[in-house]
Amino acid sequence: MLRAALRCFEREGFHRTSMATVIEEAGVSAGTVYRYFPSKTDLIRACADEVSVSVAEVVEGFRGRETPPGPQEVVGRLLEAAFDVGRRYDVDLTRIVVSIWAEALRDPPLLESVRELYLDLRTAMADLARTWIAQAPPASASELPVDPDLVAQALFGAVPGYIVQHLLLGGMDVASYTRGLADLARFADPR
């Protein structure tokens, strides 16, 4: 049922997708769908939860490493996690994520779920930044004051930045985008 809902949401968006459309796509009885998802809002939240689980797994993987991944690897893994979920359900998950963002602005419980996920993600990124600062060579760490929370905000912004460009401009792949992030870091600090 979730696969059918995701396909419908990808094709039509949340507001144009009806429960009848999802039921037809799933090829099951209405009773079966309504037993698990009493409303379309429940389906939307289940889709958001599916994305959340994948992102949370990636974040936990960052926290469990002795040597943390660099910024471009962090962004790349998060984006690949979204594409992995999409491949599992045969949808472009980035289209659905944008719909989740929009729906979260109308649905306070969904907003709270998304907000909690994203705050956790930003906290993990700030923790990574603290590790990067601690592991930096003494000369470079002391030359410039670095605020790990600001680093996390900028790094977090790279993920939706990719999604927007992917959807509106096309022709992008994760590997090239993350290479661009690495090149940007070298350009900003040519050492």
PDB file of C-alpha atoms in Angstrom:
ATOM      1  CA  MET A   1       0.000   0.000   0.000  1.00  0.00           C
ATOM      2  CA  LEU A   2       2.818   2.375   0.788  1.00  0.00           C
ATOM      3  CA  ARG A   3       4.328   1.724  -2.643  1.00  0.00           C
ATOM      4  CA  ALA A   4       0.999   2.564  -4.293  1.00  0.00           C
ATOM      5  CA  ALA A   5       0.628   5.717  -2.205  1.00  0.00           C
ATOM      6  CA  LEU A   6       4.156   6.860  -3.004  1.00  0.00           C
ATOM      7  CA  ARG A   7       3.595   6.311  -6.725  1.00  0.00           C
ATOM      8  CA  CYS A   8       0.358   8.297  -6.605  1.00  0.00           C
ATOM      9  CA  PHE A   9       1.931  11.086  -4.554  1.00  0.00           C
ATOM     10  CA  GLU A  10       4.874  11.272  -6.950  1.00  0.00           C
ATOM     11  CA  ARG A  11       2.549  11.473  -9.957  1.00  0.00           C
ATOM     12  CA  GLU A  12      -0.190  13.736  -8.595  1.00  0.00           C
ATOM     13  CA  GLY A  13       1.062  15.318  -5.378  1.00  0.00           C
ATOM     14  CA  PHE A  14      -0.692  14.937  -2.054  1.00  0.00           C
ATOM     15  CA  HIS A  15      -3.723  17.132  -2.705  1.00  0.00           C
ATOM     16  CA  ARG A  16      -4.651  15.695  -6.093  1.00  0.00           C
ATOM     17  CA  THR A  17      -4.289  12.100  -4.875  1.00  0.00           C
ATOM     18  CA  SER A  18      -7.460  10.621  -3.432  1.00  0.00           C
ATOM     19  CA  MET A  19      -7.786   7.513  -1.312  1.00  0.00           C
ATOM     20  CA  ALA A  20      -9.694   5.968  -4.231  1.00  0.00           C
ATOM     21  CA  THR A  21      -6.662   6.562  -6.467  1.00  0.00           C
ATOM     22  CA  VAL A  22      -4.369   4.849  -3.954  1.00  0.00           C
ATOM     23  CA  ILE A  23      -6.793   1.931  -3.572  1.00  0.00           C
ATOM     24  CA  GLU A  24      -6.942   1.496  -7.357  1.00  0.00           C
ATOM     25  CA  GLU A  25      -3.132   1.727  -7.665  1.00  0.00           C
ATOM     26  CA  ALA A  26      -2.669  -0.830  -4.873  1.00  0.00           C
ATOM     27  CA  GLY A  27      -5.212  -3.208  -6.397  1.00  0.00           C
ATOM     28  CA  VAL A  28      -6.702  -4.039  -3.000  1.00  0.00           C
ATOM     29  CA  SER A  29     -10.032  -3.490  -1.347  1.00  0.00           C
ATOM     30  CA  ALA A  30     -10.902  -0.215   0.318  1.00  0.00           C
ATOM     31  CA  GLY A  31     -11.288  -2.044   3.612  1.00  0.00           C
ATOM     32  CA  THR A  32      -7.699  -3.266   3.455  1.00  0.00           C
ATOM     33  CA  VAL A  33      -6.333   0.233   2.892  1.00  0.00           C
ATOM     34  CA  TYR A  34      -8.552   1.870   5.516  1.00  0.00           C
ATOM     35  CA  ARG A  35      -7.625  -0.794   8.087  1.00  0.00           C
ATOM     36  CA  TYR A  36      -3.986   0.372   7.985  1.00  0.00           C
ATOM     37  CA  PHE A  37      -4.461   4.000   6.936  1.00  0.00           C
ATOM     38  CA  PRO A  38      -7.742   5.542   8.130  1.00  0.00           C
ATOM     39  CA  SER A  39      -7.071   8.736   6.139  1.00  0.00           C
ATOM     40  CA  LYS A  40      -4.873  10.204   3.448  1.00  0.00           C
ATOM     41  CA  THR A  41      -3.098  12.169   6.184  1.00  0.00           C
ATOM     42  CA  ASP A  42      -2.099   8.855   7.762  1.00  0.00           C
ATOM     43  CA  LEU A  43      -0.663   7.746   4.396  1.00  0.00           C
ATOM     44  CA  ILE A  44       1.283  11.003   4.049  1.00  0.00           C
ATOM     45  CA  ARG A  45       2.704  10.599   7.550  1.00  0.00           C
ATOM     46  CA  ALA A  46       3.645   6.981   6.802  1.00  0.00           C
ATOM     47  CA  CYS A  47       5.535   8.157   3.708  1.00  0.00           C
ATOM     48  CA  ALA A  48       7.342  10.807   5.766  1.00  0.00           C
ATOM     49  CA  ASP A  49       8.182   8.169   8.373  1.00  0.00           C
ATOM     50  CA  GLU A  50       9.681   5.933   5.689  1.00  0.00           C
ATOM     51  CA  VAL A  51      12.052   8.736   4.663  1.00  0.00           C
ATOM     52  CA  SER A  52      12.788   9.545   8.310  1.00  0.00           C
ATOM     53  CA  VAL A  53      13.866   5.992   9.094  1.00  0.00           C
ATOM     54  CA  SER A  54      16.415   6.002   6.258  1.00  0.00           C
ATOM     55  CA  VAL A  55      17.830   9.392   7.253  1.00  0.00           C
ATOM     56  CA  ALA A  56      17.988   8.359  10.919  1.00  0.00           C
ATOM     57  CA  GLU A  57      19.961   5.227   9.974  1.00  0.00           C
ATOM     58  CA  VAL A  58      22.505   7.337   8.075  1.00  0.00           C
ATOM     59  CA  VAL A  59      22.798   9.777  10.997  1.00  0.00           C
ATOM     60  CA  GLU A  60      23.393   6.928  13.451  1.00  0.00           C
ATOM     61  CA  GLY A  61      26.099   5.621  11.142  1.00  0.00           C
ATOM     62  CA  PHE A  62      27.852   8.988  11.346  1.00  0.00           C
ATOM     63  CA  ARG A  63      27.736   8.924  15.120  1.00  0.00           C
ATOM     64  CA  GLY A  64      29.147   5.428  15.353  1.00  0.00           C
ATOM     65  CA  ARG A  65      32.381   6.084  13.461  1.00  0.00           C
ATOM     66  CA  GLU A  66      35.706   6.755  15.102  1.00  0.00           C
ATOM     67  CA  THR A  67      36.893   8.720  12.083  1.00  0.00           C
ATOM     68  CA  PRO A  68      33.966  10.794  10.846  1.00  0.00           C
ATOM     69  CA  PRO A  69      33.181  11.228   7.166  1.00  0.00           C
ATOM     70  CA  GLY A  70      33.979  14.567   5.568  1.00  0.00           C
ATOM     71  CA  PRO A  71      31.290  17.099   4.645  1.00  0.00           C
ATOM     72  CA  GLN A  72      30.899  15.933   1.063  1.00  0.00           C
ATOM     73  CA  GLU A  73      30.521  12.312   2.181  1.00  0.00           C
ATOM     74  CA  VAL A  74      27.877  13.332   4.722  1.00  0.00           C
ATOM     75  CA  VAL A  75      25.807  15.096   2.064  1.00  0.00           C
ATOM     76  CA  GLY A  76      26.356  12.283  -0.430  1.00  0.00           C
ATOM     77  CA  ARG A  77      25.238   9.583   1.985  1.00  0.00           C
ATOM     78  CA  LEU A  78      22.105  11.481   2.965  1.00  0.00           C
ATOM     79  CA  LEU A  79      21.147  12.012  -0.666  1.00  0.00           C
ATOM     80  CA  GLU A  80      21.912   8.403  -1.559  1.00  0.00           C
ATOM     81  CA  ALA A  81      19.718   7.258   1.335  1.00  0.00           C
ATOM     82  CA  ALA A  82      16.809   9.186  -0.179  1.00  0.00           C
ATOM     83  CA  PHE A  83      17.471   7.720  -3.611  1.00  0.00           C
ATOM     84  CA  ASP A  84      17.737   4.225  -2.090  1.00  0.00           C
ATOM     85  CA  VAL A  85      14.252   4.577  -0.591  1.00  0.00           C
ATOM     86  CA  GLY A  86      13.019   5.820  -3.948  1.00  0.00           C
ATOM     87  CA  ARG A  87      14.550   2.845  -5.771  1.00  0.00           C
ATOM     88  CA  ARG A  88      13.000   0.461  -3.250  1.00  0.00           C
ATOM     89  CA  TYR A  89       9.552   1.856  -4.057  1.00  0.00           C
ATOM     90  CA  ASP A  90      10.272   2.713  -7.717  1.00  0.00           C
ATOM     91  CA  VAL A  91       9.653   6.457  -7.263  1.00  0.00           C
ATOM     92  CA  ASP A  92      11.656   9.674  -7.367  1.00  0.00           C
ATOM     93  CA  LEU A  93      11.597  10.354  -3.661  1.00  0.00           C
ATOM     94  CA  THR A  94      12.875  13.901  -4.108  1.00  0.00           C
ATOM     95  CA  ARG A  95       9.503  14.861  -5.627  1.00  0.00           C
ATOM     96  CA  ILE A  96       7.732  13.412  -2.609  1.00  0.00           C
ATOM     97  CA  VAL A  97      10.088  15.069  -0.116  1.00  0.00           C
ATOM     98  CA  VAL A  98       9.206  18.493  -1.521  1.00  0.00           C
ATOM     99  CA  SER A  99       5.529  17.617  -1.094  1.00  0.00           C
ATOM    100  CA  ILE A 100       6.220  16.522   2.484  1.00  0.00           C
ATOM    101  CA  TRP A 101       7.836  19.903   3.180  1.00  0.00           C
ATOM    102  CA  ALA A 102       4.808  21.711   1.778  1.00  0.00           C
ATOM    103  CA  GLU A 103       2.324  19.496   3.622  1.00  0.00           C
ATOM    104  CA  ALA A 104       4.247  19.967   6.878  1.00  0.00           C
ATOM    105  CA  LEU A 105       3.436  23.683   6.688  1.00  0.00           C
ATOM    106  CA  ARG A 106      -0.281  22.795   6.819  1.00  0.00           C
ATOM    107  CA  ASP A 107      -0.177  19.812   9.178  1.00  0.00           C
ATOM    108  CA  PRO A 108       1.225  20.634  12.658  1.00  0.00           C
ATOM    109  CA  PRO A 109       1.832  16.977  13.710  1.00  0.00           C
ATOM    110  CA  LEU A 110       3.684  16.294  10.438  1.00  0.00           C
ATOM    111  CA  LEU A 111       5.650  19.526  10.888  1.00  0.00           C
ATOM    112  CA  GLU A 112       6.676  18.394  14.359  1.00  0.00           C
ATOM    113  CA  SER A 113       7.868  15.032  13.008  1.00  0.00           C
ATOM    114  CA  VAL A 114       9.840  16.628  10.182  1.00  0.00           C
ATOM    115  CA  ARG A 115      11.214  19.297  12.515  1.00  0.00           C
ATOM    116  CA  GLU A 116      12.345  16.659  15.024  1.00  0.00           C
ATOM    117  CA  LEU A 117      14.089  14.674  12.280  1.00  0.00           C
ATOM    118  CA  TYR A 118      15.827  17.725  10.830  1.00  0.00           C
ATOM    119  CA  LEU A 119      16.905  19.051  14.228  1.00  0.00           C
ATOM    120  CA  ASP A 120      18.402  15.651  15.000  1.00  0.00           C
ATOM    121  CA  LEU A 121      20.173  15.693  11.649  1.00  0.00           C
ATOM    122  CA  ARG A 122      21.553  19.188  12.280  1.00  0.00           C
ATOM    123  CA  THR A 123      22.679  18.165  15.765  1.00  0.00           C
ATOM    124  CA  ALA A 124      24.531  15.189  14.278  1.00  0.00           C
ATOM    125  CA  MET A 125      26.149  17.509  11.741  1.00  0.00           C
ATOM    126  CA  ALA A 126      27.213  19.904  14.523  1.00  0.00           C
ATOM    127  CA  ASP A 127      28.695  16.947  16.414  1.00  0.00           C
ATOM    128  CA  LEU A 128      30.630  16.009  13.280  1.00  0.00           C
ATOM    129  CA  ALA A 129      31.849  19.594  12.943  1.00  0.00           C
ATOM    130  CA  ARG A 130      33.089  19.494  16.540  1.00  0.00           C
ATOM    131  CA  THR A 131      35.020  16.331  15.706  1.00  0.00           C
ATOM    132  CA  TRP A 132      36.470  17.919  12.551  1.00  0.00           C
ATOM    133  CA  ILE A 133      37.578  20.930  14.603  1.00  0.00           C
ATOM    134  CA  ALA A 134      39.121  18.731  17.296  1.00  0.00           C
ATOM    135  CA  GLN A 135      40.985  16.670  14.683  1.00  0.00           C
ATOM    136  CA  ALA A 136      42.199  19.658  12.661  1.00  0.00           C
ATOM    137  CA  PRO A 137      45.921  20.418  12.759  1.00  0.00           C
ATOM    138  CA  PRO A 138      46.660  22.794  15.663  1.00  0.00           C
ATOM    139  CA  ALA A 139      47.645  25.706  13.429  1.00  0.00           C
ATOM    140  CA  SER A 140      44.476  25.610  11.320  1.00  0.00           C
ATOM    141  CA  ALA A 141      42.128  25.081  14.274  1.00  0.00           C
ATOM    142  CA  SER A 142      43.439  28.160  16.037  1.00  0.00           C
ATOM    143  CA  GLU A 143      43.598  30.461  12.989  1.00  0.00           C
ATOM    144  CA  LEU A 144      39.880  30.921  12.602  1.00  0.00           C
ATOM    145  CA  PRO A 145      37.129  30.529  15.156  1.00  0.00           C
ATOM    146  CA  VAL A 146      34.690  27.954  13.823  1.00  0.00           C
ATOM    147  CA  ASP A 147      31.148  27.649  15.117  1.00  0.00           C
ATOM    148  CA  PRO A 148      30.048  24.008  14.690  1.00  0.00           C
ATOM    149  CA  ASP A 149      26.369  24.984  14.818  1.00  0.00           C
ATOM    150  CA  LEU A 150      26.812  27.371  11.894  1.00  0.00           C
ATOM    151  CA  VAL A 151      28.773  24.720   9.998  1.00  0.00           C
ATOM    152  CA  ALA A 152      25.852  22.325  10.601  1.00  0.00           C
ATOM    153  CA  GLN A 153      23.337  24.847   9.265  1.00  0.00           C
ATOM    154  CA  ALA A 154      25.336  25.335   6.058  1.00  0.00           C
ATOM    155  CA  LEU A 155      25.968  21.615   5.615  1.00  0.00           C
ATOM    156  CA  PHE A 156      22.304  20.809   6.222  1.00  0.00           C
ATOM    157  CA  GLY A 157      21.338  23.357   3.546  1.00  0.00           C
ATOM    158  CA  ALA A 158      23.349  21.451   0.950  1.00  0.00           C
ATOM    159  CA  VAL A 159      20.854  18.562   1.001  1.00  0.00           C
ATOM    160  CA  PRO A 160      17.680  20.499   0.074  1.00  0.00           C
ATOM    161  CA  GLY A 161      19.869  22.591  -2.247  1.00  0.00           C
ATOM    162  CA  TYR A 162      20.625  19.461  -4.251  1.00  0.00           C
ATOM    163  CA  ILE A 163      16.980  18.377  -4.229  1.00  0.00           C
ATOM    164  CA  VAL A 164      15.762  21.738  -5.575  1.00  0.00           C
ATOM    165  CA  GLN A 165      18.376  21.787  -8.339  1.00  0.00           C
ATOM    166  CA  HIS A 166      17.744  18.129  -9.197  1.00  0.00           C
ATOM    167  CA  LEU A 167      14.026  18.745  -9.608  1.00  0.00           C
ATOM    168  CA  LEU A 168      14.047  22.162 -11.253  1.00  0.00           C
ATOM    169  CA  LEU A 169      17.236  22.090 -13.330  1.00  0.00           C
ATOM    170  CA  GLY A 170      17.917  18.373 -13.824  1.00  0.00           C
ATOM    171  CA  GLY A 171      21.115  16.860 -15.111  1.00  0.00           C
ATOM    172  CA  MET A 172      22.714  16.446 -11.697  1.00  0.00           C
ATOM    173  CA  ASP A 173      24.131  13.419  -9.976  1.00  0.00           C
ATOM    174  CA  VAL A 174      25.118  13.037  -6.340  1.00  0.00           C
ATOM    175  CA  ALA A 175      28.793  12.259  -7.045  1.00  0.00           C
ATOM    176  CA  SER A 176      29.282  15.428  -9.109  1.00  0.00           C
ATOM    177  CA  TYR A 177      27.427  17.547  -6.568  1.00  0.00           C
ATOM    178  CA  THR A 178      29.517  16.278  -3.670  1.00  0.00           C
ATOM    179  CA  ARG A 179      32.685  16.768  -5.721  1.00  0.00           C
ATOM    180  CA  GLY A 180      31.550  20.368  -6.184  1.00  0.00           C
ATOM    181  CA  LEU A 181      31.218  20.688  -2.411  1.00  0.00           C
ATOM    182  CA  ALA A 182      34.770  19.385  -1.983  1.00  0.00           C
ATOM    183  CA  ASP A 183      36.017  21.794  -4.670  1.00  0.00           C
ATOM    184  CA  LEU A 184      34.211  24.654  -2.939  1.00  0.00           C
ATOM    185  CA  ALA A 185      35.948  23.805   0.339  1.00  0.00           C
ATOM    186  CA  ARG A 186      39.340  23.851  -1.439  1.00  0.00           C
ATOM    187  CA  PHE A 187      38.512  27.140  -3.110  1.00  0.00           C
ATOM    188  CA  ALA A 188      37.489  28.701   0.210  1.00  0.00           C
ATOM    189  CA  ASP A 189      40.695  27.470   1.870  1.00  0.00           C
ATOM    190  CA  PRO A 190      43.346  26.963  -0.827  1.00  0.00           C
ATOM    191  CA  ARG A 191      45.877  25.340   1.551  1.00  0.00           C
TER     192      ARG A 191
END
